[in-house]
Amino acid sequence: MSHSHIDVPALASEACPVSEVLDHVSGKWSIGILVAAAQGPVRFTELERSIRGISRRMLTLKLRRLERDGLLTRTVYPTVPPKVEYTLTEMARELHESLLTLTGWATRHRSAIAAAQAEYDSRPD
């Protein structure tokens, strides 16, 4: 009988880029940016207004990271002052659909998760 060998280091190295990208897109700021940009081209000031609590510096950092990951396209128009818009890439549109699916799942199961947590927390040590 032959046993298949699982190459754990290879699996871990394949998972690293996935984990890195998920870290980038799973934070509350990144999700807010992706959701806002999914409605169409969005400007920095619109993002700043729509994402409650984000600082200009954090918004700039998150936009750069999402652009670097290939999820946002930044377009600068030669106006005075320059007009800058952000749009989702095709890859990010697919991710947005997945986020909507995940959000739907979380909403549908919110009370079941809360009940499971309450039951777990009430167990004697």
Tab-separated table of C-alpha atoms in Angstrom:
chain	number	residue	atom	x	y	z
A	1	MET	CA	0.000	0.000	0.000
A	2	SER	CA	1.505	3.338	-0.971
A	3	HIS	CA	1.179	6.430	1.144
A	4	SER	CA	1.030	9.791	-0.531
A	5	HIS	CA	3.590	12.170	0.859
A	6	ILE	CA	2.369	15.634	1.774
A	7	ASP	CA	5.036	18.260	1.329
A	8	VAL	CA	4.134	20.539	4.250
A	9	PRO	CA	6.870	23.147	3.580
A	10	ALA	CA	5.698	23.440	-0.056
A	11	LEU	CA	2.076	23.833	1.054
A	12	ALA	CA	3.112	26.473	3.595
A	13	SER	CA	5.107	28.426	1.026
A	14	GLU	CA	2.133	28.338	-1.370
A	15	ALA	CA	-0.137	29.591	1.424
A	16	CYS	CA	2.155	32.531	2.297
A	17	PRO	CA	1.134	34.821	-0.603
A	18	VAL	CA	-2.523	33.913	0.018
A	19	SER	CA	-2.216	34.774	3.705
A	20	GLU	CA	-0.429	38.008	2.860
A	21	VAL	CA	-3.130	39.126	0.426
A	22	LEU	CA	-5.919	38.074	2.807
A	23	ASP	CA	-4.238	40.126	5.539
A	24	HIS	CA	-4.295	43.124	3.176
A	25	VAL	CA	-7.934	42.788	2.168
A	26	SER	CA	-9.508	41.511	5.375
A	27	GLY	CA	-9.031	44.584	7.544
A	28	LYS	CA	-11.981	46.866	8.134
A	29	TRP	CA	-10.376	49.715	6.194
A	30	SER	CA	-9.591	47.616	3.124
A	31	ILE	CA	-13.064	46.098	3.015
A	32	GLY	CA	-14.595	49.573	3.283
A	33	ILE	CA	-12.436	50.820	0.420
A	34	LEU	CA	-13.288	47.838	-1.789
A	35	VAL	CA	-17.015	48.156	-1.084
A	36	ALA	CA	-16.958	51.913	-1.824
A	37	ALA	CA	-14.962	51.450	-5.040
A	38	ALA	CA	-17.303	48.679	-6.202
A	39	GLN	CA	-19.972	51.327	-6.831
A	40	GLY	CA	-17.806	52.854	-9.560
A	41	PRO	CA	-14.847	55.230	-9.714
A	42	VAL	CA	-14.339	56.882	-6.328
A	43	ARG	CA	-12.209	59.848	-5.294
A	44	PHE	CA	-9.944	60.091	-2.251
A	45	THR	CA	-12.181	62.662	-0.551
A	46	GLU	CA	-15.271	60.483	-1.122
A	47	LEU	CA	-13.476	57.547	0.479
A	48	GLU	CA	-12.342	59.709	3.364
A	49	ARG	CA	-15.951	60.801	4.016
A	50	SER	CA	-17.529	57.359	3.584
A	51	ILE	CA	-15.077	55.362	5.748
A	52	ARG	CA	-15.749	56.525	9.269
A	53	GLY	CA	-12.722	56.899	11.526
A	54	ILE	CA	-9.961	56.426	8.940
A	55	SER	CA	-7.114	58.948	8.963
A	56	ARG	CA	-5.751	60.457	5.743
A	57	ARG	CA	-2.454	58.660	6.349
A	58	MET	CA	-4.106	55.256	6.861
A	59	LEU	CA	-6.315	55.739	3.802
A	60	THR	CA	-3.249	56.591	1.712
A	61	LEU	CA	-1.387	53.503	2.980
A	62	LYS	CA	-4.344	51.180	2.348
A	63	LEU	CA	-4.945	52.587	-1.139
A	64	ARG	CA	-1.283	52.082	-2.041
A	65	ARG	CA	-1.299	48.522	-0.730
A	66	LEU	CA	-4.503	47.621	-2.612
A	67	GLU	CA	-3.050	49.177	-5.766
A	68	ARG	CA	0.198	47.235	-5.274
A	69	ASP	CA	-1.794	44.005	-4.857
A	70	GLY	CA	-3.497	44.655	-8.200
A	71	LEU	CA	-6.923	45.266	-6.683
A	72	LEU	CA	-7.271	48.986	-7.398
A	73	THR	CA	-6.451	51.106	-10.406
A	74	ARG	CA	-5.446	54.695	-9.670
A	75	THR	CA	-6.142	57.188	-12.446
A	76	VAL	CA	-4.810	60.751	-12.288
A	77	TYR	CA	-6.511	63.314	-14.526
A	78	PRO	CA	-4.421	66.326	-15.626
A	79	THR	CA	-6.635	68.970	-14.071
A	80	VAL	CA	-5.745	71.694	-11.583
A	81	PRO	CA	-5.778	70.448	-8.917
A	82	PRO	CA	-5.241	66.897	-10.224
A	83	LYS	CA	-8.315	64.671	-10.003
A	84	VAL	CA	-7.537	61.144	-8.779
A	85	GLU	CA	-9.987	58.254	-9.027
A	86	TYR	CA	-9.788	54.666	-7.825
A	87	THR	CA	-11.570	51.768	-9.494
A	88	LEU	CA	-11.647	48.049	-8.804
A	89	THR	CA	-9.727	45.766	-11.131
A	90	GLU	CA	-11.444	42.681	-12.558
A	91	MET	CA	-9.705	40.603	-9.912
A	92	ALA	CA	-11.085	42.870	-7.178
A	93	ARG	CA	-14.612	42.646	-8.647
A	94	GLU	CA	-14.416	38.893	-8.193
A	95	LEU	CA	-13.170	39.420	-4.627
A	96	HIS	CA	-16.060	41.838	-3.971
A	97	GLU	CA	-18.548	39.118	-4.996
A	98	SER	CA	-16.850	36.771	-2.517
A	99	LEU	CA	-17.065	39.448	0.191
A	100	LEU	CA	-20.806	39.784	-0.463
A	101	THR	CA	-21.181	36.007	-0.147
A	102	LEU	CA	-19.211	36.039	3.119
A	103	THR	CA	-21.226	38.983	4.446
A	104	GLY	CA	-24.459	37.151	3.620
A	105	TRP	CA	-23.202	34.035	5.409
A	106	ALA	CA	-22.232	36.063	8.495
A	107	THR	CA	-25.614	37.796	8.552
A	108	ARG	CA	-27.557	34.520	8.181
A	109	HIS	CA	-25.560	32.792	10.933
A	110	ARG	CA	-25.022	35.697	13.348
A	111	SER	CA	-27.597	34.494	15.918
A	112	ALA	CA	-26.449	30.848	15.703
A	113	ILE	CA	-22.840	31.927	16.315
A	114	ALA	CA	-23.902	34.125	19.249
A	115	ALA	CA	-25.878	31.191	20.733
A	116	ALA	CA	-22.910	28.832	20.308
A	117	GLN	CA	-20.604	31.375	21.988
A	118	ALA	CA	-23.024	31.844	24.901
A	119	GLU	CA	-23.336	28.080	25.336
A	120	TYR	CA	-19.548	27.644	25.241
A	121	ASP	CA	-18.972	30.514	27.694
A	122	SER	CA	-21.496	29.068	30.151
A	123	ARG	CA	-19.671	25.714	30.408
A	124	PRO	CA	-17.956	24.977	33.683
A	125	ASP	CA	-14.161	24.875	33.448
